Amino acid sequence: MVFLPINIKKCHWYLAVVCGQLEEVHVLDSLGLMFSGRTELKIVLKGLERQIKCALEHDRNLDRGKWKNLDVSTWSIIEKIQEPMQKDGISCGLWMVNFMEYWTGSSLSDEVTQDDINNFRFKLPAILWDSTSNIRNVHRELKQPSAGGDSPSDVEIIDITTDVPKPSTRIFMNREELLHRVSTYIWSIDNQEWLDKEWVLSTTPYPISISLRTIRDILDKSKPMDSGCFNMAVRTVACNEARFIIEEDKWCFMDLKFCDIAQIGRDTRCRDEINYEELAGLFECWTPCYYIKNCSTVLLPYHRDRLYILFIIDMRKKIVYIMDPLAPKLKYTGTDRCSPYLTTLHDIAYHFNHAMKLANATWNIDISEWHPEVPTWTPKNYSWKVSGFLVYSYLKEWDGNRLFVHPGGGSLRTECLVDILQSNQNERANIIPEEL
């Protein structure tokens, strides 16, 4: 068995046990099934699989007798703990260490309770100090007692308070509680100096700066999506390298920069000269993982007059899906549903084709000849002020065939806000209050 400690950043620890002979991965989580998906575990398993195969390439003599199948990422992930064992919000790491000690491969060799874990918290420092791996302890020179014997002065009586603080009984927040807490906290701020403070800064591939005031506007139902906030939210999704490790189909996420540089929607008589080298660079501007030639889908958002639309360019099916949150209000039916969008689509296609030829030398396709489709199952929306949040949700949730139908505008706004604040691209994350 291989024990893998798994960490959900700034949130939770649990144990994954890789069982080579069974070709299974056992999950021991003190909170039971509270966390679904196990995305971080799948990333680790992908990495483990690559390292194993790399080691075999360099040393053909490695014994493969116990592990017949090296495709670790394809093994079954089995949840071994169905109900929460942890009763507080801070001891998940201690539970994980105990699971390592007591897991036999099929069950725990000892019955562990929250009281045992609370006691273990105070034993652990002594265990670490006394460990033979602790070089500070091994090489410490011990003072020899004097030959004169003991003296009453050698003994010191220490008062130990019985009022020892107990671990918090707070079960840490689920997603809904987190969204509510963030929303309540931000609305409570009325200090003008704080509102003008920069809470979000991302400089790569181009600078985005967002103040707390603009962030708070995300929660204001009377205001539409800010373009800077939209671009930052897309950057958060696009720079999530886990997508490129886990998902077989690669998506190319674009933000509003493409349509801004290409001046989509502007009268052709008023356009400046377009730099197609700069436009082509947007296809691979996020991380080294991005190669446009490997992508099966391009998700390209467009906005005008603060209305947002998402064009999904499916390379395999040769279809351009037009995802307009206001489309259900249109009176057009059948193939005529595409009519209001054709001018914009042909404008995008023209500049897209020119940029793609520079980014991918093998590109010789004209997407304007592909079949355009406005899906009839797009979730209905009756407020143009939510269109930007819905388009971001479309971009984030698209799986190649359908969309997750989001419950409502308020939740959309808070989800977007949390995504931006939690982004690993935010260089100002250190100024966000610790309670968030």
Short mmCIF file of C-alpha atoms in Angstrom, two decimals:
data_model
loop_
_atom_site.label_atom_id
_atom_site.label_comp_id
_atom_site.label_asym_id
_atom_site.label_seq_id
_atom_site.Cartn_x
_atom_site.Cartn_y
_atom_site.Cartn_z
CA MET A 1 0.00 0.00 0.00
CA VAL A 2 1.06 3.58 -0.68
CA PHE A 3 -0.27 6.26 1.70
CA LEU A 4 -0.87 9.64 0.06
CA PRO A 5 -1.78 12.61 2.29
CA ILE A 6 -4.11 14.83 0.23
CA ASN A 7 -4.63 18.51 0.95
CA ILE A 8 -7.46 20.75 -0.24
CA LYS A 9 -5.69 24.10 -0.10
CA LYS A 10 -6.42 26.09 3.07
CA CYS A 11 -9.35 23.80 3.80
CA HIS A 12 -8.95 20.09 4.55
CA TRP A 13 -6.75 16.98 4.79
CA TYR A 14 -7.65 13.39 4.01
CA LEU A 15 -5.83 10.13 3.26
CA ALA A 16 -5.70 8.20 -0.01
CA VAL A 17 -4.35 4.65 0.04
CA VAL A 18 -3.13 3.21 -3.27
CA CYS A 19 -3.60 -0.58 -3.30
CA GLY A 20 -1.55 -2.04 -6.15
CA GLN A 21 -2.78 -5.61 -6.01
CA LEU A 22 -6.45 -4.63 -5.88
CA GLU A 23 -5.99 -1.80 -8.40
CA GLU A 24 -8.03 0.44 -6.11
CA VAL A 25 -7.55 3.76 -4.34
CA HIS A 26 -9.16 3.90 -0.89
CA VAL A 27 -10.21 7.30 0.46
CA LEU A 28 -10.28 7.79 4.23
CA ASP A 29 -11.85 11.15 4.98
CA SER A 30 -12.78 12.07 8.54
CA LEU A 31 -15.68 14.12 7.17
CA GLY A 32 -17.10 11.22 5.22
CA LEU A 33 -18.64 12.19 1.88
CA MET A 34 -18.77 15.94 2.50
CA PHE A 35 -16.25 16.61 -0.30
CA SER A 36 -17.23 15.08 -3.63
CA GLY A 37 -15.32 14.86 -6.89
CA ARG A 38 -11.86 14.33 -5.35
CA THR A 39 -10.32 16.58 -8.01
CA GLU A 40 -7.07 17.07 -6.10
CA LEU A 41 -6.69 13.29 -5.66
CA LYS A 42 -7.16 12.72 -9.40
CA ILE A 43 -4.39 15.25 -10.08
CA VAL A 44 -2.04 13.42 -7.69
CA LEU A 45 -2.86 10.05 -9.27
CA LYS A 46 -2.12 11.43 -12.74
CA GLY A 47 1.23 12.69 -11.48
CA LEU A 48 1.99 9.38 -9.73
CA GLU A 49 1.21 7.47 -12.92
CA ARG A 50 3.55 9.65 -14.95
CA GLN A 51 6.37 9.30 -12.43
CA ILE A 52 6.00 5.49 -12.33
CA LYS A 53 6.12 5.24 -16.11
CA CYS A 54 9.06 7.64 -16.26
CA ALA A 55 10.96 5.49 -13.72
CA LEU A 56 10.32 2.38 -15.80
CA GLU A 57 11.67 4.06 -18.90
CA HIS A 58 14.95 4.73 -17.09
CA ASP A 59 15.19 1.39 -15.29
CA ARG A 60 13.70 -1.61 -17.09
CA ASN A 61 14.73 -3.94 -14.25
CA LEU A 62 12.19 -2.58 -11.76
CA ASP A 63 9.96 -5.32 -10.32
CA ARG A 64 6.40 -5.06 -11.68
CA GLY A 65 5.19 -8.26 -10.05
CA LYS A 66 2.75 -6.66 -7.59
CA TRP A 67 1.42 -3.90 -9.87
CA LYS A 68 0.15 -5.40 -13.11
CA ASN A 69 -1.68 -2.28 -14.24
CA LEU A 70 0.29 0.97 -14.05
CA ASP A 71 -2.55 3.21 -15.22
CA VAL A 72 -3.14 4.35 -11.65
CA SER A 73 -5.40 7.23 -12.69
CA THR A 74 -7.92 4.71 -14.07
CA TRP A 75 -8.21 2.68 -10.87
CA SER A 76 -11.45 2.72 -8.89
CA ILE A 77 -11.65 5.37 -6.15
CA ILE A 78 -13.56 3.90 -3.19
CA GLU A 79 -14.85 5.96 -0.26
CA LYS A 80 -14.20 3.86 2.84
CA ILE A 81 -15.79 6.24 5.36
CA GLN A 82 -19.43 7.01 4.64
CA GLU A 83 -20.35 9.04 7.74
CA PRO A 84 -18.39 11.91 9.40
CA MET A 85 -16.15 10.84 12.28
CA GLN A 86 -14.73 14.30 12.91
CA LYS A 87 -16.78 16.51 15.24
CA ASP A 88 -14.83 19.78 15.01
CA GLY A 89 -13.44 21.96 12.26
CA ILE A 90 -9.70 21.74 12.93
CA SER A 91 -8.57 18.14 13.48
CA CYS A 92 -8.68 16.68 9.94
CA GLY A 93 -4.87 16.46 9.77
CA LEU A 94 -4.72 14.54 13.05
CA TRP A 95 -7.37 12.14 11.82
CA MET A 96 -5.34 11.57 8.67
CA VAL A 97 -2.22 10.66 10.68
CA ASN A 98 -4.24 8.18 12.73
CA PHE A 99 -5.67 6.62 9.57
CA MET A 100 -2.09 6.03 8.39
CA GLU A 101 -1.29 4.25 11.63
CA TYR A 102 -4.40 2.08 11.92
CA TRP A 103 -5.45 1.27 8.35
CA THR A 104 -4.88 -2.42 7.53
CA GLY A 105 -6.01 -2.36 3.93
CA SER A 106 -9.61 -3.25 4.65
CA SER A 107 -10.46 -1.62 7.99
CA LEU A 108 -9.09 0.34 10.93
CA SER A 109 -7.29 -1.86 13.47
CA ASP A 110 -8.51 0.31 16.35
CA GLU A 111 -11.67 2.27 17.03
CA VAL A 112 -10.87 5.99 17.01
CA THR A 113 -13.14 8.71 18.42
CA GLN A 114 -12.98 12.50 18.49
CA ASP A 115 -11.87 12.34 22.14
CA ASP A 116 -8.93 10.15 21.11
CA ILE A 117 -7.97 12.72 18.49
CA ASN A 118 -8.24 15.58 20.99
CA ASN A 119 -5.83 13.72 23.31
CA PHE A 120 -3.56 12.86 20.40
CA ARG A 121 -3.17 16.57 19.66
CA PHE A 122 -1.22 17.03 22.91
CA LYS A 123 0.78 13.81 22.49
CA LEU A 124 1.96 14.62 18.97
CA PRO A 125 4.54 17.30 19.94
CA ALA A 126 6.21 14.83 22.32
CA ILE A 127 6.17 12.10 19.65
CA LEU A 128 7.82 14.43 17.13
CA TRP A 129 10.42 15.61 19.64
CA ASP A 130 11.31 12.08 20.71
CA SER A 131 11.54 10.78 17.14
CA THR A 132 14.90 9.39 16.03
CA SER A 133 14.45 11.47 12.87
CA ASN A 134 14.64 14.66 14.93
CA ILE A 135 18.31 15.60 14.64
CA ARG A 136 17.87 18.42 17.14
CA ASN A 137 17.07 15.82 19.76
CA VAL A 138 19.58 13.13 18.68
CA HIS A 139 22.55 15.49 18.78
CA ARG A 140 21.47 17.39 21.89
CA GLU A 141 24.01 17.03 24.69
CA LEU A 142 22.32 15.77 27.83
CA LYS A 143 23.53 17.19 31.10
CA GLN A 144 24.68 14.54 33.59
CA PRO A 145 23.29 14.79 37.13
CA SER A 146 25.77 15.94 39.75
CA ALA A 147 27.38 13.35 42.05
CA GLY A 148 26.12 15.20 45.09
CA GLY A 149 22.65 13.70 44.76
CA ASP A 150 19.28 15.34 44.53
CA SER A 151 18.38 18.62 46.12
CA PRO A 152 14.94 20.05 46.89
CA SER A 153 15.95 23.09 44.84
CA ASP A 154 16.24 20.86 41.74
CA VAL A 155 12.49 20.34 41.76
CA GLU A 156 10.17 23.02 40.45
CA ILE A 157 6.41 22.80 40.93
CA ILE A 158 4.53 24.20 37.94
CA ASP A 159 0.97 25.37 38.22
CA ILE A 160 -1.06 23.81 35.41
CA THR A 161 -4.34 25.49 34.73
CA THR A 162 -7.30 23.22 34.31
CA ASP A 163 -8.89 25.76 31.99
CA VAL A 164 -7.33 24.27 28.85
CA PRO A 165 -9.01 25.62 25.71
CA LYS A 166 -10.88 22.93 23.87
CA PRO A 167 -10.85 22.53 20.10
CA SER A 168 -13.52 24.45 18.25
CA THR A 169 -16.79 22.62 17.71
CA ARG A 170 -17.36 24.57 14.49
CA ILE A 171 -17.84 22.26 11.52
CA PHE A 172 -16.09 24.05 8.69
CA MET A 173 -18.18 25.65 6.01
CA ASN A 174 -19.70 24.03 3.00
CA ARG A 175 -19.88 25.94 -0.27
CA GLU A 176 -23.25 27.58 0.47
CA GLU A 177 -22.12 28.84 3.88
CA LEU A 178 -18.92 30.21 2.37
CA LEU A 179 -20.84 32.12 -0.32
CA HIS A 180 -23.18 33.61 2.28
CA ARG A 181 -20.33 34.59 4.56
CA VAL A 182 -18.35 36.32 1.80
CA SER A 183 -21.44 38.19 0.61
CA THR A 184 -22.37 39.35 4.12
CA TYR A 185 -18.82 40.47 4.93
CA ILE A 186 -18.34 42.54 1.78
CA TRP A 187 -21.71 44.26 2.09
CA SER A 188 -20.83 45.24 5.67
CA ILE A 189 -17.89 47.41 4.53
CA ASP A 190 -18.74 51.10 4.18
CA ASN A 191 -15.29 52.68 4.68
CA GLN A 192 -14.60 54.67 1.50
CA GLU A 193 -10.84 54.24 1.75
CA TRP A 194 -11.26 50.48 2.01
CA LEU A 195 -13.69 50.40 -0.91
CA ASP A 196 -11.12 52.09 -3.15
CA LYS A 197 -8.42 49.63 -2.11
CA GLU A 198 -7.09 47.21 -4.73
CA TRP A 199 -8.17 43.69 -3.76
CA VAL A 200 -7.35 41.91 -7.00
CA LEU A 201 -4.25 42.33 -9.18
CA SER A 202 -3.09 40.00 -11.92
CA THR A 203 -0.29 41.09 -14.26
CA THR A 204 0.05 38.10 -16.60
CA PRO A 205 -0.60 37.95 -19.53
CA TYR A 206 -1.79 41.57 -19.21
CA PRO A 207 -2.62 43.67 -16.11
CA ILE A 208 -6.03 43.46 -14.43
CA SER A 209 -6.71 45.57 -11.34
CA ILE A 210 -9.99 45.43 -9.39
CA SER A 211 -10.93 47.53 -6.37
CA LEU A 212 -13.12 46.37 -3.50
CA ARG A 213 -15.80 48.78 -4.73
CA THR A 214 -15.91 47.04 -8.12
CA ILE A 215 -15.91 43.65 -6.40
CA ARG A 216 -18.87 44.70 -4.28
CA ASP A 217 -20.72 45.74 -7.44
CA ILE A 218 -20.68 42.07 -8.44
CA LEU A 219 -23.17 41.45 -5.63
CA ASP A 220 -25.37 44.41 -6.60
CA LYS A 221 -28.30 43.01 -8.59
CA SER A 222 -28.91 46.39 -10.21
CA LYS A 223 -25.51 46.34 -11.93
CA PRO A 224 -24.24 44.24 -14.87
CA MET A 225 -20.96 42.33 -15.03
CA ASP A 226 -17.83 44.50 -15.15
CA SER A 227 -15.57 43.53 -18.07
CA GLY A 228 -12.45 43.49 -15.86
CA CYS A 229 -14.14 41.14 -13.39
CA PHE A 230 -15.27 38.91 -16.26
CA ASN A 231 -11.73 38.70 -17.68
CA MET A 232 -10.30 37.90 -14.24
CA ALA A 233 -12.88 35.16 -13.70
CA VAL A 234 -12.01 33.62 -17.08
CA ARG A 235 -8.31 33.84 -16.23
CA THR A 236 -9.01 31.87 -13.04
CA VAL A 237 -10.60 29.06 -15.07
CA ALA A 238 -8.04 29.16 -17.89
CA CYS A 239 -5.04 28.99 -15.54
CA ASN A 240 -6.39 25.97 -13.66
CA GLU A 241 -3.76 23.48 -14.84
CA ALA A 242 -5.70 20.63 -13.27
CA ARG A 243 -8.03 20.73 -16.27
CA PHE A 244 -5.14 19.85 -18.56
CA ILE A 245 -4.04 16.96 -16.37
CA ILE A 246 -7.46 15.42 -15.82
CA GLU A 247 -9.50 16.17 -18.91
CA GLU A 248 -8.80 14.39 -22.17
CA ASP A 249 -10.54 17.03 -24.29
CA LYS A 250 -8.66 20.32 -24.08
CA TRP A 251 -10.58 23.60 -24.05
CA CYS A 252 -9.09 26.92 -25.16
CA PHE A 253 -10.56 29.62 -22.93
CA MET A 254 -10.63 33.15 -24.33
CA ASP A 255 -11.58 36.34 -22.54
CA LEU A 256 -12.95 39.61 -23.95
CA LYS A 257 -9.48 40.68 -25.09
CA PHE A 258 -9.84 38.89 -28.45
CA CYS A 259 -12.99 40.75 -29.45
CA ASP A 260 -11.60 44.01 -28.07
CA ILE A 261 -8.41 43.80 -30.14
CA ALA A 262 -10.33 42.63 -33.23
CA GLN A 263 -12.81 45.48 -32.61
CA ILE A 264 -15.75 43.12 -33.17
CA GLY A 265 -19.03 45.01 -33.55
CA ARG A 266 -17.43 48.34 -34.43
CA ASP A 267 -18.21 50.05 -37.71
CA THR A 268 -15.49 48.96 -40.18
CA ARG A 269 -14.92 52.62 -41.11
CA CYS A 270 -13.90 53.40 -37.54
CA ARG A 271 -11.52 50.50 -36.90
CA ASP A 272 -7.81 50.84 -36.24
CA GLU A 273 -5.32 48.51 -37.88
CA ILE A 274 -5.48 45.08 -36.23
CA ASN A 275 -2.31 43.41 -34.96
CA TYR A 276 -2.87 39.76 -35.85
CA GLU A 277 0.38 38.68 -34.14
CA GLU A 278 -1.03 40.01 -30.88
CA LEU A 279 -4.37 38.38 -31.62
CA ALA A 280 -2.71 35.01 -32.32
CA GLY A 281 -0.80 35.24 -29.04
CA LEU A 282 -4.07 35.17 -27.11
CA PHE A 283 -4.62 31.52 -28.07
CA GLU A 284 -1.66 30.40 -25.94
CA CYS A 285 -1.25 33.18 -23.37
CA TRP A 286 -2.29 31.46 -20.16
CA THR A 287 0.13 28.71 -19.12
CA PRO A 288 2.75 26.47 -20.78
CA CYS A 289 0.04 23.77 -20.88
CA TYR A 290 -1.82 25.62 -23.61
CA TYR A 291 -1.27 24.54 -27.22
CA ILE A 292 -4.07 25.60 -29.51
CA LYS A 293 -3.38 22.74 -31.91
CA ASN A 294 -4.27 20.28 -29.12
CA CYS A 295 -7.57 21.97 -28.26
CA SER A 296 -10.86 20.53 -29.49
CA THR A 297 -12.97 23.50 -28.44
CA VAL A 298 -12.51 27.27 -28.28
CA LEU A 299 -14.79 29.21 -25.92
CA LEU A 300 -14.88 32.82 -27.11
CA PRO A 301 -17.00 35.43 -25.26
CA TYR A 302 -18.24 38.67 -26.81
CA HIS A 303 -19.89 41.71 -25.25
CA ARG A 304 -21.47 44.88 -26.52
CA ASP A 305 -23.45 47.45 -24.56
CA ARG A 306 -22.79 45.27 -21.50
CA LEU A 307 -24.63 42.32 -23.05
CA TYR A 308 -22.62 39.09 -23.16
CA ILE A 309 -22.70 36.16 -25.61
CA LEU A 310 -20.53 33.04 -25.73
CA PHE A 311 -19.45 31.50 -29.04
CA ILE A 312 -18.36 27.87 -28.60
CA ILE A 313 -16.26 26.74 -31.57
CA ASP A 314 -16.32 22.94 -31.66
CA MET A 315 -13.42 21.75 -33.86
CA ARG A 316 -14.56 18.13 -33.99
CA LYS A 317 -18.24 18.59 -34.80
CA LYS A 318 -17.56 21.70 -36.94
CA ILE A 319 -20.33 23.55 -35.13
CA VAL A 320 -20.39 27.03 -33.62
CA TYR A 321 -22.77 27.11 -30.66
CA ILE A 322 -24.17 30.57 -29.90
CA MET A 323 -24.95 30.80 -26.19
CA ASP A 324 -26.99 33.95 -25.62
CA PRO A 325 -28.67 34.26 -22.20
CA LEU A 326 -31.37 36.44 -23.78
CA ALA A 327 -31.96 34.12 -26.75
CA PRO A 328 -35.15 32.57 -25.31
CA LYS A 329 -36.81 36.01 -25.63
CA LEU A 330 -36.21 36.13 -29.39
CA LYS A 331 -39.19 35.48 -31.66
CA TYR A 332 -37.13 33.62 -34.24
CA THR A 333 -37.57 29.85 -34.60
CA GLY A 334 -35.74 27.04 -36.38
CA THR A 335 -32.75 28.05 -38.50
CA ASP A 336 -33.87 31.70 -38.23
CA ARG A 337 -32.77 31.66 -34.58
CA CYS A 338 -29.20 32.27 -35.84
CA SER A 339 -30.13 35.29 -37.97
CA PRO A 340 -29.53 38.00 -35.33
CA TYR A 341 -25.99 36.69 -34.74
CA LEU A 342 -24.68 36.01 -38.25
CA THR A 343 -23.07 39.41 -38.81
CA THR A 344 -21.16 39.18 -35.52
CA LEU A 345 -20.28 35.52 -36.15
CA HIS A 346 -18.84 36.26 -39.63
CA ASP A 347 -16.85 39.17 -38.18
CA ILE A 348 -15.40 36.89 -35.46
CA ALA A 349 -14.73 34.12 -37.99
CA TYR A 350 -12.76 36.43 -40.27
CA HIS A 351 -10.36 37.55 -37.55
CA PHE A 352 -10.31 34.11 -35.89
CA ASN A 353 -9.15 32.46 -39.14
CA HIS A 354 -6.38 35.04 -39.69
CA ALA A 355 -5.10 34.66 -36.12
CA MET A 356 -5.29 30.86 -36.19
CA LYS A 357 -3.11 30.69 -39.30
CA LEU A 358 -0.36 32.43 -37.33
CA ALA A 359 -0.87 30.33 -34.17
CA ASN A 360 -1.20 27.00 -36.00
CA ALA A 361 0.58 26.66 -39.33
CA THR A 362 -1.63 23.72 -40.36
CA TRP A 363 -4.88 25.69 -40.03
CA ASN A 364 -6.72 25.95 -43.36
CA ILE A 365 -10.37 26.07 -42.25
CA ASP A 366 -12.98 28.82 -42.48
CA ILE A 367 -15.27 28.54 -39.45
CA SER A 368 -17.79 30.89 -41.08
CA GLU A 369 -18.76 27.89 -43.24
CA TRP A 370 -19.53 25.74 -40.21
CA HIS A 371 -23.05 25.11 -38.98
CA PRO A 372 -24.16 27.75 -36.43
CA GLU A 373 -26.58 26.63 -33.72
CA VAL A 374 -28.48 28.47 -31.01
CA PRO A 375 -29.41 25.70 -28.54
CA THR A 376 -33.07 25.61 -27.55
CA TRP A 377 -32.19 24.30 -24.09
CA THR A 378 -30.27 27.40 -22.98
CA PRO A 379 -31.50 28.33 -19.48
CA LYS A 380 -34.06 31.13 -19.62
CA ASN A 381 -33.08 34.57 -18.36
CA TYR A 382 -35.17 37.71 -18.24
CA SER A 383 -32.60 40.21 -16.96
CA TRP A 384 -29.85 41.55 -19.22
CA LYS A 385 -27.88 42.53 -16.12
CA VAL A 386 -27.19 38.85 -15.38
CA SER A 387 -26.01 38.00 -18.92
CA GLY A 388 -22.30 38.37 -18.06
CA PHE A 389 -22.57 36.06 -15.06
CA LEU A 390 -24.49 33.49 -17.05
CA VAL A 391 -21.94 33.56 -19.89
CA TYR A 392 -19.16 33.03 -17.35
CA SER A 393 -21.14 30.09 -15.96
CA TYR A 394 -21.62 28.70 -19.49
CA LEU A 395 -17.90 28.97 -20.16
CA LYS A 396 -17.01 27.32 -16.86
CA GLU A 397 -19.60 24.52 -16.96
CA TRP A 398 -19.63 23.53 -20.66
CA ASP A 399 -18.86 19.82 -21.02
CA GLY A 400 -18.99 19.54 -24.80
CA ASN A 401 -22.68 18.69 -25.01
CA ARG A 402 -24.81 20.33 -22.34
CA LEU A 403 -24.81 22.93 -19.60
CA PHE A 404 -25.39 22.75 -15.89
CA VAL A 405 -28.55 24.83 -15.34
CA HIS A 406 -27.68 27.32 -12.61
CA PRO A 407 -30.34 28.02 -9.96
CA GLY A 408 -30.39 31.83 -9.98
CA GLY A 409 -28.74 35.19 -10.51
CA GLY A 410 -27.83 35.88 -6.88
CA SER A 411 -25.94 32.62 -6.54
CA LEU A 412 -24.26 33.24 -9.91
CA ARG A 413 -22.91 36.55 -8.70
CA THR A 414 -21.54 35.17 -5.44
CA GLU A 415 -20.00 32.13 -7.18
CA CYS A 416 -18.19 34.45 -9.58
CA LEU A 417 -16.98 36.64 -6.72
CA VAL A 418 -15.58 33.70 -4.76
CA ASP A 419 -13.84 32.33 -7.88
CA ILE A 420 -12.09 35.67 -8.36
CA LEU A 421 -11.05 36.03 -4.71
CA GLN A 422 -9.78 32.43 -4.51
CA SER A 423 -7.84 32.70 -7.78
CA ASN A 424 -4.19 31.69 -7.60
CA GLN A 425 -3.60 34.44 -10.18
CA ASN A 426 -4.49 37.15 -7.64
CA GLU A 427 -1.27 38.84 -6.53
CA ARG A 428 -3.14 40.77 -3.82
CA ALA A 429 -4.54 37.72 -2.05
CA ASN A 430 -2.48 38.60 1.04
CA ILE A 431 -4.58 41.70 1.80
CA ILE A 432 -7.88 39.81 1.85
CA PRO A 433 -8.97 39.44 5.52
CA GLU A 434 -8.04 36.10 7.08
CA GLU A 435 -11.65 35.38 8.05
CA LEU A 436 -12.49 35.03 4.36
#
